Amino acid sequence: MSTEPQVEGTLSVTDSRTGQTYEFPITDGTVRATDLRQIKTSDDDFGLMTYDPAFMNTASCRSAITYLDGDAGVLRYRGYPIEQLAAKSTFLEVAWLLIHGELPTAKELEGFEKQIVDRMVVQAEVGESIKAFARNAHPMGILEAGFGHLSTLYPEAKQVESGPERMEAIINTIAKMPTIGAMAFRHNQGKDIVAPDPSLDYSTNILKMFFGADYEVDPRLVRALDILLILHADHEQNCSTSAVRAVGSSQVDTYSAVNAGIAALYGPLHGGANEAVLVMLREIGSADNVSDFMDKVKSREALLMGFGHRVYKNYDPRATIIKGACDDVFEVTGVNPLLEVAVALEATALADDFFIQRKLYPNVDFYSGLIYEALGIPTEMFTVMFAIGRAPGWVAQWLEMIQDKDQKISRPRQIYIGSGERDYVEVSAR
Ligand SMILES: CC(C)(COP(=O)(O)OP(=O)(O)OC[C@H]1O[C@@H](n2cnc3c(N)ncnc32)[C@H](O)[C@@H]1OP(=O)(O)O)[C@@H](O)C(=O)NCCC(=O)NCCS
């Protein structure tokens, strides 16, 4: 991809209100929304805006990180197909790739892995503040609080113009996300926190911090976890990443910008979907009830969670890889009985006109929850797992944003539809 805008032609627009014609450059298949401001009916007219409430057709940045073709079901990180990365790479190698743009050399990777595991430990005061949460507090709420806490513990991260400070915060974010997640998990269970062990790799540490230092880690489960994290590592300008970029554009510190991503991910239409899938599968209970549930979906009484995607109008390539990983995990843990319900749901949906016409296919969340459950991770922790996986994407996108010369503070416009000017009425007169 060229780093400079490619001029492809021009767009001629005639404004029927004035009869005036304008010519706008088309670069990279887009027109600049601000160019449209030249289209005015009078000198004091603000100029033409575009209306795009969910950013359905707005490129918010130029990015060299992730390529996604939703119609073809293609996902690449820095040009490398997700299938190859899931088959051959590791999560931390992918994290380096996303951040730096190239695969690391063996020496770079070794140094990076060491830096990350060394930084997994989290300050004791974060653990103390987690103790103040209710036992049943949602771990995503605790994760948000933990990252808010980190932003106060690393005031130097405010220096977003400093390359070394940026890299410190990036490494800390990837390293400490699972540790705070594990602290939340242990707190929910009324168990003591398990400190990370710098002699172990990242994914083994995650399982040990979750389940206890004595937990026997099966390497097949570690690999499955690593693959899940790779699949979640980035997905271009999704809701949480856009939140990280928008909040980061205020030049707030990295931890606070990442916190915006955690908050966005918490929502059921984004990261909360894999949790919602498991709740849905449990409610359906057995493959015999699939057809009744489908009737509810079609009569708009329910959503088929884990299906549909803003960008993919084809099989989500990550769903295919996860389906494969399910087999490896179930070989170790035994088959999750809800798998049968999921498979029946998928088959029914893919053969149903309602889903075919709307191009609704399984997304990454449809099967990931089943694996997490098989690993012994409870549903309320699923979104935390997503956050651990997405951390490298958030920081890579944040870094790209902060270095982008086109970037200013994010500040959309609105179409005002409220009342015109009116006089205040005293409360006694209302
Ligand atoms: C992901 C999602 C938010 C994308 O939303 P979107 O791009 O705004 O798509 P729309 O809501 O416009 O959907 C288009 C049509 O498909 C329907 N649809 C979309 N997802 C559906 C689902 N999961 N179950 C049933 N119908 C669905 C919509 O009702 C709409 O129908 P209509 O055109 O007759 O009104 C949406 O598909 C969804 O809610 N999925 C379930 C949650 C989920 O799995 N999220 C994880 C994403 S990784």
PDB file of C-alpha atoms in Angstrom, residues 165-267:
ATOM      1  CA  GLU A 165       7.116   6.649  26.684  1.00  0.00           C
ATOM      2  CA  ARG A 166       4.683   5.481  24.043  1.00  0.00           C
ATOM      3  CA  MET A 167       6.475   2.132  23.770  1.00  0.00           C
ATOM      4  CA  GLU A 168       6.540   1.728  27.569  1.00  0.00           C
ATOM      5  CA  ALA A 169       2.784   2.207  27.724  1.00  0.00           C
ATOM      6  CA  ILE A 170       2.213  -0.123  24.773  1.00  0.00           C
ATOM      7  CA  ILE A 171       4.200  -2.921  26.416  1.00  0.00           C
ATOM      8  CA  ASN A 172       2.508  -2.368  29.766  1.00  0.00           C
ATOM      9  CA  THR A 173      -0.929  -2.486  28.156  1.00  0.00           C
ATOM     10  CA  ILE A 174      -0.345  -5.865  26.513  1.00  0.00           C
ATOM     11  CA  ALA A 175       1.446  -7.231  29.582  1.00  0.00           C
ATOM     12  CA  LYS A 176      -0.992  -6.092  32.261  1.00  0.00           C
ATOM     13  CA  MET A 177      -4.343  -6.637  30.524  1.00  0.00           C
ATOM     14  CA  PRO A 178      -4.430 -10.385  31.394  1.00  0.00           C
ATOM     15  CA  THR A 179      -3.099  -9.814  34.899  1.00  0.00           C
ATOM     16  CA  ILE A 180      -5.844  -7.334  35.798  1.00  0.00           C
ATOM     17  CA  GLY A 181      -8.360  -9.619  34.072  1.00  0.00           C
ATOM     18  CA  ALA A 182      -7.099 -12.555  36.149  1.00  0.00           C
ATOM     19  CA  MET A 183      -7.258 -10.457  39.336  1.00  0.00           C
ATOM     20  CA  ALA A 184     -10.913  -9.670  38.567  1.00  0.00           C
ATOM     21  CA  PHE A 185     -11.599 -13.350  37.924  1.00  0.00           C
ATOM     22  CA  ARG A 186      -9.968 -14.485  41.160  1.00  0.00           C
ATOM     23  CA  HIS A 187     -11.775 -11.737  43.072  1.00  0.00           C
ATOM     24  CA  ASN A 188     -15.139 -12.908  41.672  1.00  0.00           C
ATOM     25  CA  GLN A 189     -14.309 -16.381  42.907  1.00  0.00           C
ATOM     26  CA  GLY A 190     -13.170 -15.219  46.329  1.00  0.00           C
ATOM     27  CA  LYS A 191      -9.678 -16.549  45.655  1.00  0.00           C
ATOM     28  CA  ASP A 192      -6.223 -15.056  46.180  1.00  0.00           C
ATOM     29  CA  ILE A 193      -4.464 -13.392  43.288  1.00  0.00           C
ATOM     30  CA  VAL A 194      -1.842 -15.520  41.487  1.00  0.00           C
ATOM     31  CA  ALA A 195       1.227 -13.531  40.486  1.00  0.00           C
ATOM     32  CA  PRO A 196       2.598 -13.973  36.955  1.00  0.00           C
ATOM     33  CA  ASP A 197       5.732 -16.111  36.601  1.00  0.00           C
ATOM     34  CA  PRO A 198       8.297 -14.453  34.300  1.00  0.00           C
ATOM     35  CA  SER A 199       9.876 -17.836  33.530  1.00  0.00           C
ATOM     36  CA  LEU A 200       6.666 -18.930  31.753  1.00  0.00           C
ATOM     37  CA  ASP A 201       5.278 -17.797  28.417  1.00  0.00           C
ATOM     38  CA  TYR A 202       2.406 -15.316  28.109  1.00  0.00           C
ATOM     39  CA  SER A 203      -0.505 -17.704  27.439  1.00  0.00           C
ATOM     40  CA  THR A 204       0.646 -20.256  30.047  1.00  0.00           C
ATOM     41  CA  ASN A 205       0.786 -17.373  32.512  1.00  0.00           C
ATOM     42  CA  ILE A 206      -2.803 -16.438  31.671  1.00  0.00           C
ATOM     43  CA  LEU A 207      -4.062 -19.938  32.479  1.00  0.00           C
ATOM     44  CA  LYS A 208      -1.998 -20.137  35.692  1.00  0.00           C
ATOM     45  CA  MET A 209      -3.106 -16.691  36.863  1.00  0.00           C
ATOM     46  CA  PHE A 210      -6.709 -17.740  36.243  1.00  0.00           C
ATOM     47  CA  PHE A 211      -6.690 -21.226  37.691  1.00  0.00           C
ATOM     48  CA  GLY A 212      -3.850 -21.223  40.217  1.00  0.00           C
ATOM     49  CA  ALA A 213      -0.094 -21.775  40.245  1.00  0.00           C
ATOM     50  CA  ASP A 214      -0.639 -25.562  40.606  1.00  0.00           C
ATOM     51  CA  TYR A 215      -2.855 -25.783  37.526  1.00  0.00           C
ATOM     52  CA  GLU A 216      -1.478 -28.394  35.111  1.00  0.00           C
ATOM     53  CA  VAL A 217      -1.242 -26.635  31.779  1.00  0.00           C
ATOM     54  CA  ASP A 218      -1.853 -28.791  28.705  1.00  0.00           C
ATOM     55  CA  PRO A 219       0.212 -27.381  25.781  1.00  0.00           C
ATOM     56  CA  ARG A 220      -2.709 -28.019  23.391  1.00  0.00           C
ATOM     57  CA  LEU A 221      -4.878 -25.676  25.445  1.00  0.00           C
ATOM     58  CA  VAL A 222      -2.126 -23.070  25.550  1.00  0.00           C
ATOM     59  CA  ARG A 223      -1.879 -23.224  21.768  1.00  0.00           C
ATOM     60  CA  ALA A 224      -5.679 -22.971  21.380  1.00  0.00           C
ATOM     61  CA  LEU A 225      -5.693 -19.918  23.648  1.00  0.00           C
ATOM     62  CA  ASP A 226      -2.839 -18.357  21.668  1.00  0.00           C
ATOM     63  CA  ILE A 227      -4.816 -18.886  18.439  1.00  0.00           C
ATOM     64  CA  LEU A 228      -7.940 -17.301  19.924  1.00  0.00           C
ATOM     65  CA  LEU A 229      -5.898 -14.290  20.981  1.00  0.00           C
ATOM     66  CA  ILE A 230      -4.336 -14.011  17.497  1.00  0.00           C
ATOM     67  CA  LEU A 231      -7.800 -14.056  15.910  1.00  0.00           C
ATOM     68  CA  HIS A 232      -8.951 -11.203  18.131  1.00  0.00           C
ATOM     69  CA  ALA A 233      -5.767  -9.120  17.877  1.00  0.00           C
ATOM     70  CA  ASP A 234      -7.073  -6.522  15.436  1.00  0.00           C
ATOM     71  CA  HIS A 235     -10.055  -5.849  13.233  1.00  0.00           C
ATOM     72  CA  GLU A 236      -9.444  -2.384  11.774  1.00  0.00           C
ATOM     73  CA  GLN A 237     -11.867   0.409  12.669  1.00  0.00           C
ATOM     74  CA  ASN A 238     -14.373  -1.539  14.804  1.00  0.00           C
ATOM     75  CA  CYS A 239     -16.320   0.135  17.609  1.00  0.00           C
ATOM     76  CA  SER A 240     -13.697  -0.260  20.361  1.00  0.00           C
ATOM     77  CA  THR A 241     -10.733   0.631  18.134  1.00  0.00           C
ATOM     78  CA  SER A 242     -12.553   3.710  16.878  1.00  0.00           C
ATOM     79  CA  ALA A 243     -13.209   4.578  20.525  1.00  0.00           C
ATOM     80  CA  VAL A 244      -9.483   4.212  21.338  1.00  0.00           C
ATOM     81  CA  ARG A 245      -8.557   6.419  18.383  1.00  0.00           C
ATOM     82  CA  ALA A 246     -11.237   9.028  19.123  1.00  0.00           C
ATOM     83  CA  VAL A 247     -10.415   9.279  22.833  1.00  0.00           C
ATOM     84  CA  GLY A 248      -6.663   9.048  22.145  1.00  0.00           C
ATOM     85  CA  SER A 249      -6.997  11.956  19.700  1.00  0.00           C
ATOM     86  CA  SER A 250      -7.512  14.181  22.745  1.00  0.00           C
ATOM     87  CA  GLN A 251      -3.865  13.237  23.534  1.00  0.00           C
ATOM     88  CA  VAL A 252      -4.875  11.585  26.780  1.00  0.00           C
ATOM     89  CA  ASP A 253      -2.439   8.917  28.055  1.00  0.00           C
ATOM     90  CA  THR A 254      -2.415   5.465  26.438  1.00  0.00           C
ATOM     91  CA  TYR A 255      -4.073   3.660  29.371  1.00  0.00           C
ATOM     92  CA  SER A 256      -7.037   6.043  29.330  1.00  0.00           C
ATOM     93  CA  ALA A 257      -7.371   5.739  25.552  1.00  0.00           C
ATOM     94  CA  VAL A 258      -7.294   1.937  25.874  1.00  0.00           C
ATOM     95  CA  ASN A 259      -9.938   2.219  28.590  1.00  0.00           C
ATOM     96  CA  ALA A 260     -12.313   3.682  26.017  1.00  0.00           C
ATOM     97  CA  GLY A 261     -11.783   0.493  24.020  1.00  0.00           C
ATOM     98  CA  ILE A 262     -12.484  -1.671  27.069  1.00  0.00           C
ATOM     99  CA  ALA A 263     -15.735   0.233  27.671  1.00  0.00           C
ATOM    100  CA  ALA A 264     -16.843  -0.150  24.042  1.00  0.00           C
ATOM    101  CA  LEU A 265     -15.999  -3.847  24.080  1.00  0.00           C
ATOM    102  CA  TYR A 266     -18.164  -4.311  27.171  1.00  0.00           C
ATOM    103  CA  GLY A 267     -21.296  -3.656  25.070  1.00  0.00           C
TER     104      GLY A 267
END
